[in-house]
Amino acid sequence: MSAVIGHEHDHDHAHGHGYQPGGIMRWVKTTNHKDIGTMYLWFSFVMFLTGGVMAMVIRAELFMPGMQVVEPERFNQMITLHGLIMVFGAIMPAFVGFANWLIPMQIGAPDMAFPRMNNWSFWLLPPAAILLIVSLFVPGGAPGVGWTLYAPLSVQQGMGMDLTIFAIHILGMSSIMGSINIITTVLNLRAPGMTLMKMPLFVWTWLITAYLLIAVMPVLAGAVTMTLTDRHFGTHFFNAAGGGDPVLFQHIFWFFGHPEVYIIAIPAFGVVSQVIPAFSRKPLFGYTSMVYAVASIAILSFLVWAHHMYTTGLPVTGQLYYMYATMLIAVPTGVKVFNWVATMWKGSLSFETPMLFALGFLFLFTLGGFSGLVLSIVPVDIQLHDTYYVVAHFHYVMVAGALFSAFAGIYFWLPKWTGHMYDETLGKWHFWLSMIFFNMIFFVQHFLGLAGMPRRIPDYAPQFTDFNMISSIGAFGFGLTQLLFLYVVIKCIRSTEMAPQKPWEGADSLEWTHLPTPAPYHTFETPPTVK
Amino acid sequence: MIGYATGLRAMDDKQVKRLKARNVRTALILLSVALAFFAGIIWRRWS
């Protein structure tokens, strides 16, 4: 990694830069990237718990056959909101939080390029989250259509659907503003000498993710706008009776939805690419190939959307194209997995909590990738479409992939953020309990899917009971384990024991090599020179 | 503004102005791409 010369600690000033409001107004008005990053991370955790409670309701209902906890309509609403809240409220903002905290520090910039817009990007999120949650309490309740919001069902829903559409518009605006900010920051505010190919991989992954967001969030906004006009303004985009086409919605949604998977996964790759070299005490193997692999994955993600739609009556040639194109993504993904393994090869490994979560990510995300390959095969997918196999697959990608990587990143950078070390023993407990309970929930769901249990149904045939009970017990355990995580973080923040400037021997990006711990409120007021 | 203005202390006024103009140009290009995607997808299906 790049060496840095000059300006040792001349940026350590947390005072004297004019008026700074205190109390709640500090957070409302702040334009500081660290404050905003912190708010994103806490917001995403609150949303994670909210979506988690909905998951508990879902798993309580599915604990045994028959109806237990909620009415079928409410169950469908839980399914919808759980998906929307976890994707748009929990995982995406978590990685935007990382981006806010780390990108300026890792490229030697004083802040994001548009700090006021950064504040606005964050503060759009709470109203959108409130709209989503309030939709549960309006007549007809929240939409019961699943997070994919498929027409024509979404056109027929109650006013909860309108609130959801409005929430998605707001979330989309927030994401686009955030992306513009990230791209502008990375392109224009890098320190002298910090060429693109010297940037830490986390910055690269976010640069590429931001481009993805700018390309696909407007497409989702377009899809839900058309749904809105179909609902209220007499258009027939998705209404077959009026000359429209419901399958059109699926094409537009998945043109957004498949890149969205990578919008979540690619920053996770970035975090893991920082953590594994640090605990292997070796530079990342194949840096250049990693950058090109991420870019290839991003480009390919635009070309495979209809693999979610094999059962809609695609022509065989179309099915073949989407099958092979989807399989092609395994190549750059494989490059990344092999590079992470090669980074560890003959490294001086140690297994602190961030490394454990990164390794958990590596094993389980790869498993999720494999089940994705299985689903890319048309005849197999036609059998498994809308079964629990699909639910298992994408949770291996979203939870074991993105969430475990976020945990790895939080444990890795907590000392830099708070100035204190977290409790290593409790961190390891958090990892192992998460690992065990996660697999309890989702590994068995592969078998349920293979046996034909459909998703998004509140009841099931009695032969599925045993695996569902295991899955539900795992879910309750996983939920409780995340309260342990909250305790570890709060304990770390309140700790009086100061962390060393560089607690991780192998960490080599600017925030570790050139900034004190905790990172001061203002950093790199004078840009460092990167050699 | 906290953060940004202080972060540009190393630059003179002219440099700051030039950087801000460059940032705005970059943002406008990106915003126009996003708006084109939004309008394009609806217009394509409208016509």
XYZ file of C-alpha atoms in Angstrom:
578
model
C 0.000 0.000 0.000
C 0.990 3.583 -0.461
C 3.466 5.240 1.830
C 2.583 8.641 3.210
C 4.971 11.458 3.865
C 4.728 14.690 5.779
C 2.029 16.392 7.865
C 2.281 14.098 10.863
C -0.738 14.849 13.038
C -0.985 18.480 11.969
C -4.659 17.836 11.401
C -5.531 16.996 14.957
C -7.840 19.885 15.672
C -11.302 19.153 16.967
C -11.926 22.752 17.883
C -11.807 26.317 16.776
C -13.671 26.041 13.476
C -16.555 28.334 14.274
C -19.975 27.685 15.684
C -20.785 24.093 16.443
C -24.256 23.352 17.837
C -24.615 20.945 20.701
C -27.253 18.400 21.659
C -29.679 17.135 19.072
C -29.016 20.085 16.732
C -25.450 18.900 16.284
C -26.851 15.814 14.563
C -29.602 17.610 12.679
C -27.315 20.249 11.229
C -24.038 18.419 10.924
C -22.194 18.358 7.641
C -19.277 16.375 9.031
C -18.765 13.074 7.241
C -17.965 11.248 10.474
C -21.138 12.445 12.203
C -23.199 11.544 9.159
C -21.502 8.152 8.903
C -22.320 7.507 12.555
C -25.959 8.462 11.990
C -26.199 6.154 8.984
C -24.780 3.276 11.025
C -27.153 3.788 13.975
C -30.120 4.283 11.667
C -29.319 1.065 9.862
C -29.050 -0.788 13.178
C -32.461 0.481 14.305
C -33.908 -0.602 10.969
C -32.102 -3.947 11.313
C -33.869 -4.513 14.633
C -37.210 -3.372 13.139
C -36.887 -5.698 10.161
C -35.638 -8.352 12.590
C -38.807 -8.124 14.685
C -40.783 -8.699 11.488
C -38.607 -11.735 10.738
C -39.424 -13.031 14.238
C -43.147 -12.670 13.497
C -42.666 -14.563 10.228
C -40.699 -17.358 11.907
C -43.140 -17.548 14.843
C -45.975 -18.015 12.360
C -44.019 -20.708 10.541
C -42.920 -22.491 13.736
C -45.612 -25.103 13.121
C -48.344 -25.742 10.555
C -51.658 -23.969 10.931
C -52.234 -20.333 11.788
C -50.521 -19.167 14.997
C -49.699 -15.500 15.359
C -50.997 -13.272 12.554
C -53.671 -13.290 9.876
C -52.493 -14.303 6.379
C -52.821 -10.711 5.120
C -50.642 -9.447 7.965
C -48.136 -12.231 7.278
C -47.808 -11.031 3.694
C -47.334 -7.479 4.949
C -44.581 -8.667 7.294
C -42.873 -10.415 4.363
C -43.029 -7.229 2.277
C -41.835 -4.836 4.955
C -39.141 -7.206 6.225
C -37.642 -7.282 2.726
C -37.955 -3.568 2.028
C -36.685 -2.504 5.451
C -33.731 -4.874 5.461
C -32.630 -3.982 1.914
C -33.297 -0.226 1.853
C -33.270 0.570 5.561
C -30.636 -1.705 7.064
C -28.008 -3.055 4.666
C -27.712 -0.197 2.163
C -27.490 2.577 4.801
C -24.985 0.502 6.789
C -22.554 0.494 3.883
C -23.268 4.172 3.157
C -22.288 4.725 6.790
C -18.984 2.971 6.135
C -18.543 5.040 2.976
C -19.105 8.286 4.848
C -16.722 7.424 7.618
C -13.980 5.893 5.527
C -13.818 7.251 1.989
C -12.570 10.752 2.909
C -10.067 9.300 5.373
C -8.850 6.638 2.964
C -8.246 9.033 0.054
C -6.855 11.858 2.205
C -9.826 14.221 1.692
C -11.114 16.637 4.347
C -14.767 15.630 3.914
C -17.266 14.612 1.246
C -17.522 16.886 -1.791
C -21.049 18.081 -0.930
C -21.416 18.064 2.854
C -24.821 19.794 2.941
C -26.203 17.338 0.398
C -24.688 14.588 2.533
C -26.718 15.798 5.517
C -29.827 15.947 3.331
C -29.174 12.423 1.973
C -29.232 11.053 5.489
C -32.181 13.027 6.804
C -34.373 11.808 3.955
C -34.103 8.291 5.365
C -36.096 8.616 8.628
C -39.229 10.020 6.917
C -39.069 7.201 4.356
C -38.729 4.619 7.130
C -41.651 6.188 8.990
C -43.797 6.028 5.849
C -42.999 2.333 5.459
C -43.838 1.529 9.062
C -46.932 3.767 9.177
C -48.285 1.871 6.169
C -48.975 -1.004 8.599
C -51.604 1.114 10.338
C -53.551 2.621 7.431
C -56.770 1.014 6.124
C -55.813 -2.175 4.302
C -52.428 -2.227 5.986
C -49.016 -2.335 4.325
C -48.752 -3.818 0.840
C -48.799 -7.616 0.927
C -46.994 -8.078 -2.357
C -43.452 -8.954 -1.350
C -40.516 -6.553 -1.698
C -40.643 -7.021 -5.479
C -43.977 -5.121 -5.620
C -45.131 -7.117 -8.644
C -47.994 -5.780 -10.749
C -50.911 -6.362 -11.097
C -51.189 -7.162 -7.356
C -49.457 -3.911 -6.385
C -51.942 -1.961 -8.523
C -54.810 -3.483 -6.513
C -53.452 -2.810 -2.996
C -54.762 -0.265 -0.484
C -53.237 3.091 0.376
C -50.319 1.388 2.129
C -48.957 0.850 -1.382
C -48.995 4.597 -2.030
C -47.027 5.219 1.146
C -44.554 2.548 0.067
C -44.184 4.098 -3.396
C -43.552 7.490 -1.820
C -41.031 5.929 0.575
C -39.198 4.323 -2.352
C -39.066 7.650 -4.191
C -37.528 9.285 -1.128
C -35.074 6.439 -0.574
C -34.122 6.608 -4.239
C -33.422 10.343 -4.037
C -31.296 9.757 -0.970
C -29.311 7.015 -2.699
C -28.757 9.073 -5.849
C -27.588 12.100 -3.889
C -25.304 9.883 -1.812
C -23.877 8.317 -4.960
C -23.248 11.660 -6.642
C -21.438 12.738 -3.491
C -19.286 9.613 -3.358
C -18.306 9.701 -7.037
C -17.484 13.415 -6.910
C -15.460 12.953 -3.735
C -13.448 10.070 -5.114
C -12.841 11.683 -8.510
C -12.082 15.223 -7.346
C -10.858 15.209 -3.745
C -8.122 12.581 -3.648
C -4.896 13.659 -1.968
C -1.880 14.371 -4.192
C -0.340 11.083 -5.261
C -3.449 9.049 -4.456
C -3.965 7.726 -7.964
C -7.002 5.566 -8.700
C -4.932 2.395 -8.615
C -3.499 3.305 -5.206
C -6.904 3.672 -3.590
C -7.845 1.082 -0.966
C -10.172 -1.526 -2.422
C -13.030 -0.342 -0.215
C -12.980 3.008 -2.030
C -12.907 1.273 -5.402
C -15.862 -0.903 -4.527
C -17.869 2.135 -3.462
C -16.948 4.102 -6.585
C -18.298 1.266 -8.721
C -21.352 0.780 -6.479
C -22.201 4.471 -6.733
C -22.237 4.241 -10.533
C -24.528 1.211 -10.254
C -26.879 3.140 -7.975
C -27.068 6.103 -10.329
C -27.965 3.778 -13.178
C -30.605 1.641 -11.478
C -32.315 3.640 -8.725
C -34.034 5.875 -11.324
C -35.273 2.721 -13.041
C -36.922 1.542 -9.811
C -38.330 5.031 -9.337
C -39.724 4.818 -12.876
C -41.298 1.413 -12.172
C -43.051 2.559 -9.002
C -44.097 5.840 -10.662
C -45.781 3.829 -13.411
C -47.442 1.708 -10.727
C -48.654 4.907 -9.078
C -50.104 6.292 -12.319
C -51.738 2.928 -13.049
C -53.317 3.077 -9.603
C -54.593 6.636 -9.673
C -54.267 8.332 -13.044
C -55.840 5.923 -15.506
C -52.682 4.667 -17.244
C -52.295 0.996 -18.204
C -48.572 0.318 -18.145
C -49.083 -2.979 -16.363
C -52.763 -3.625 -17.005
C -53.371 -6.234 -19.705
C -57.008 -5.129 -20.089
C -55.808 -1.674 -21.138
C -53.083 -2.923 -23.470
C -50.348 -3.010 -20.830
C -48.213 -5.912 -19.667
C -47.744 -7.103 -16.066
C -44.554 -8.930 -17.055
C -43.152 -5.559 -18.123
C -43.065 -4.608 -14.438
C -40.934 -7.640 -13.698
C -38.465 -6.716 -16.452
C -38.141 -3.156 -15.164
C -38.022 -4.209 -11.518
C -35.298 -6.800 -12.080
C -33.290 -4.447 -14.279
C -32.994 -2.578 -10.984
C -33.227 -5.611 -8.703
C -30.322 -7.671 -9.935
C -27.738 -4.856 -9.849
C -29.216 -4.089 -6.411
C -27.854 -7.422 -5.204
C -24.394 -6.237 -6.207
C -25.012 -2.760 -4.790
C -25.229 -4.598 -1.496
C -22.518 -7.196 -2.149
C -19.784 -5.048 -3.718
C -19.158 -2.752 -0.713
C -19.141 -5.946 1.361
C -16.332 -7.193 -0.906
C -14.558 -3.915 -0.195
C -14.757 -4.332 3.585
C -13.531 -7.922 3.428
C -10.706 -6.835 1.136
C -9.514 -4.484 3.891
C -9.939 -6.944 6.751
C -8.360 -10.122 5.328
C -4.996 -8.524 4.380
C -4.816 -6.804 7.805
C -5.141 -10.095 9.693
C -2.980 -11.999 7.206
C -0.255 -9.359 7.560
C 0.180 -9.377 3.797
C -0.913 -6.995 1.054
C -4.057 -7.960 -0.830
C -3.200 -10.563 -3.466
C -3.990 -9.430 -7.013
C -5.130 -5.869 -6.292
C -5.483 -4.958 -9.971
C -7.412 -8.118 -10.800
C -9.693 -7.396 -7.835
C -10.534 -3.965 -9.261
C -11.257 -5.405 -12.693
C -13.252 -8.278 -11.167
C -15.502 -5.831 -9.287
C -15.971 -3.755 -12.449
C -16.789 -6.923 -14.442
C -19.319 -8.045 -11.849
C -20.943 -4.604 -11.985
C -21.194 -4.629 -15.789
C -22.472 -8.225 -15.914
C -25.082 -7.413 -13.275
C -26.919 -5.315 -15.906
C -27.117 -8.202 -18.346
C -28.744 -11.004 -16.345
C -31.967 -9.605 -14.896
C -34.360 -12.058 -16.528
C -32.870 -15.042 -14.683
C -35.425 -14.036 -12.016
C -38.171 -14.567 -14.602
C -37.596 -18.014 -16.128
C -41.183 -19.022 -15.314
C -42.812 -16.057 -17.075
C -42.634 -17.705 -20.488
C -39.339 -16.392 -21.822
C -38.361 -17.855 -25.196
C -35.883 -20.728 -24.946
C -33.129 -18.698 -26.591
C -33.694 -15.995 -23.973
C -33.533 -18.544 -21.179
C -30.281 -19.947 -22.590
C -28.713 -16.493 -22.869
C -29.671 -15.530 -19.309
C -28.472 -18.885 -17.974
C -25.018 -18.624 -19.538
C -24.666 -14.907 -18.752
C -25.537 -15.601 -15.116
C -23.011 -18.412 -14.915
C -20.415 -16.029 -16.340
C -20.616 -13.908 -13.154
C -19.053 -16.818 -11.293
C -15.765 -16.088 -13.113
C -14.956 -12.619 -11.663
C -16.520 -13.686 -8.348
C -14.215 -16.702 -8.342
C -11.266 -14.385 -9.034
C -12.149 -12.485 -5.878
C -12.608 -15.562 -3.705
C -9.312 -17.074 -4.893
C -7.528 -13.746 -4.337
C -8.803 -13.585 -0.737
C -7.631 -17.146 -0.166
C -4.290 -16.366 -1.819
C -3.948 -13.313 0.449
C -4.207 -15.615 3.449
C -1.857 -18.185 1.920
C 1.377 -18.250 3.939
C 0.216 -15.162 5.803
C 0.809 -14.659 9.496
C -2.847 -15.189 10.324
C -4.613 -14.219 13.513
C -8.285 -14.666 14.224
C -9.689 -11.629 15.968
C -13.418 -10.953 15.597
C -13.204 -8.934 12.318
C -11.218 -11.756 10.708
C -13.685 -14.357 11.995
C -16.584 -12.486 10.429
C -14.589 -12.014 7.198
C -13.906 -15.763 7.075
C -17.559 -16.482 7.895
C -18.409 -14.234 4.961
C -15.959 -16.059 2.720
C -17.359 -19.529 3.474
C -21.033 -18.679 3.528
C -21.096 -16.137 0.706
C -19.366 -18.705 -1.484
C -22.068 -21.217 -0.522
C -24.720 -18.637 -1.427
C -22.918 -18.089 -4.728
C -23.011 -21.828 -5.436
C -26.742 -22.090 -4.738
C -27.113 -19.083 -7.060
C -25.318 -21.047 -9.772
C -27.726 -23.928 -9.157
C -30.649 -21.524 -9.590
C -29.179 -20.099 -12.796
C -29.826 -23.454 -14.506
C -33.188 -22.994 -16.207
C -34.766 -26.445 -15.665
C -33.653 -26.467 -12.030
C -34.939 -22.954 -11.423
C -38.320 -23.802 -12.926
C -38.616 -26.485 -10.223
C -37.273 -24.314 -7.413
C -38.830 -20.970 -8.372
C -40.623 -19.345 -5.414
C -39.598 -22.121 -3.017
C -37.596 -21.858 0.195
C -34.468 -22.841 -1.756
C -34.503 -19.316 -3.180
C -35.059 -17.843 0.301
C -32.075 -19.833 1.604
C -29.927 -18.776 -1.366
C -30.454 -15.038 -1.079
C -30.134 -15.015 2.694
C -26.722 -16.653 2.338
C -25.835 -13.735 0.080
C -27.549 -10.965 2.049
C -27.003 -12.044 5.663
C -23.856 -14.163 5.581
C -22.520 -12.009 2.756
C -23.441 -8.423 3.428
C -24.325 -8.496 7.124
C -21.318 -10.575 8.226
C -19.086 -8.281 6.207
C -20.690 -5.256 7.899
C -19.999 -6.850 11.301
C -16.393 -7.498 10.217
C -16.073 -3.848 9.250
C -17.668 -2.546 12.440
C -15.348 -4.571 14.681
C -12.391 -3.619 12.478
C -12.998 0.140 12.560
C -14.637 0.487 16.010
C -11.295 1.404 17.610
C -10.747 4.088 14.960
C -14.281 5.431 15.399
C -14.569 5.325 19.184
C -10.975 5.329 20.379
C -11.683 2.227 22.458
C -11.221 -1.494 21.970
C -14.267 -3.714 21.948
C -14.471 -6.807 24.173
C -12.737 -9.488 22.100
C -14.272 -12.401 24.019
C -17.797 -11.085 23.572
C -17.055 -10.301 19.932
C -16.057 -13.917 19.355
C -19.206 -15.078 21.128
C -21.177 -12.827 18.811
C -19.495 -14.386 15.795
C -19.907 -18.025 16.773
C -23.511 -17.649 17.928
C -24.358 -15.755 14.723
C -22.627 -18.434 12.647
C -24.443 -21.323 14.333
C -27.874 -19.710 14.444
C -27.580 -18.361 10.896
C -26.977 -21.857 9.540
C -29.759 -23.226 11.714
C -32.170 -20.780 10.095
C -31.155 -20.991 6.500
C -29.274 -24.231 5.780
C -32.383 -26.315 6.422
C -34.389 -24.028 4.162
C -32.496 -25.503 1.186
C -34.097 -28.863 2.006
C -37.529 -27.296 2.500
C -37.249 -25.706 -0.920
C -36.019 -28.880 -2.583
C -39.025 -30.663 -1.020
C -41.317 -28.054 -2.560
C -42.273 -25.706 0.287
C -43.415 -22.425 -1.325
C -42.264 -19.056 -0.009
C -44.571 -16.201 1.104
C -47.262 -18.606 2.416
C -48.163 -18.508 6.148
C -49.086 -22.195 6.376
C -47.522 -25.425 5.111
C -48.000 -29.166 4.848
C -47.141 -31.133 8.035
C -44.123 -32.918 6.494
C -42.228 -29.600 6.527
C -42.681 -29.125 10.300
C -39.319 -30.367 11.645
C -37.124 -28.222 9.425
C -39.375 -25.211 10.022
C -39.057 -25.642 13.789
C -35.256 -25.799 13.503
C -35.321 -22.704 11.296
C -37.548 -20.757 13.712
C -35.471 -21.674 16.778
C -32.386 -20.556 14.858
C -34.127 -17.279 14.020
C -34.973 -16.512 17.645
C -31.386 -17.320 18.636
C -29.975 -15.150 15.839
C -32.225 -12.265 16.892
C -31.128 -12.464 20.532
C -27.483 -12.701 19.477
C -27.751 -9.308 17.804
C -28.674 -7.794 21.180
C -25.294 -9.103 22.354
C -23.756 -7.164 19.451
C -25.530 -4.004 20.614
C -24.131 -4.584 24.115
C -20.596 -5.044 22.751
C -20.816 -1.785 20.788
C -22.228 0.220 23.716
C -19.639 -1.257 26.064
C -16.911 -0.283 23.596
C -18.198 3.289 23.286
C -18.392 3.670 27.086
C -15.079 1.988 27.768
C -12.374 4.112 29.362
C -9.517 2.059 28.004
C -7.957 3.790 25.021
C -7.124 1.801 21.890
C -3.637 2.102 20.385
C -3.330 4.207 17.220
C -3.033 1.105 15.087
C -4.475 -1.902 16.910
C -4.248 -4.070 13.785
C -0.643 -4.693 12.859
C -1.358 -5.397 9.202
C -3.716 -2.472 8.510
C -2.138 -0.141 5.982
C -4.637 2.397 4.652
C -4.372 6.118 5.445
C -6.825 6.121 8.348
C -4.536 3.710 10.213
C -1.127 4.894 9.079
C -1.646 8.622 9.234
C -4.418 9.463 11.681
C -4.569 9.135 15.444
C -7.124 6.930 17.179
C -9.876 7.977 17.611
C -9.975 9.876 14.338
C -10.242 13.612 15.119
C -13.388 15.487 14.138
C -11.551 17.146 11.255
C -8.999 15.169 9.327
C -6.675 15.938 6.432
C -7.306 19.666 6.494
C -3.975 19.759 4.732
C -3.912 16.906 2.240
C -1.237 14.268 2.847
C 1.130 13.446 0.030
C 0.901 9.834 -1.000
C 3.983 8.260 -2.511
C -20.296 24.744 7.440
C -18.509 22.293 9.666
C -15.867 20.176 8.055
C -15.699 21.156 4.430
C -14.772 24.803 4.675
C -12.123 24.080 7.255
C -10.853 21.254 5.079
C -10.041 23.642 2.297
C -7.750 25.815 4.390
C -4.745 24.664 2.457
C -6.139 26.250 -0.705
C -6.438 29.853 -1.766
C -9.812 31.324 -2.794
C -9.232 30.764 -6.478
C -8.362 27.115 -5.998
C -11.402 26.579 -3.787
C -13.659 28.199 -6.373
C -12.200 26.042 -9.135
C -12.607 22.858 -7.088
C -16.190 23.680 -6.174
C -17.024 24.399 -9.824
C -15.486 21.077 -10.807
C -17.509 19.284 -8.129
C -20.732 20.897 -9.327
C -19.951 19.969 -12.945
C -19.362 16.343 -11.962
C -22.580 16.280 -9.933
C -24.649 17.782 -12.749
C -23.367 15.221 -15.236
C -24.238 12.381 -12.835
C -27.634 13.867 -12.014
C -28.479 14.218 -15.708
C -27.604 10.538 -16.226
C -29.951 9.571 -13.368
C -32.771 11.783 -14.694
C -32.277 10.405 -18.202
C -32.701 6.849 -16.892
C -35.837 7.831 -14.963
C -37.457 9.752 -17.815
C -36.226 7.266 -20.422
C -37.804 4.213 -18.837
C -41.207 5.899 -18.522
C -41.096 7.590 -21.946
C -40.102 4.303 -23.630
C -43.189 2.609 -22.202
C -45.468 5.594 -22.682
C -44.914 5.940 -26.418
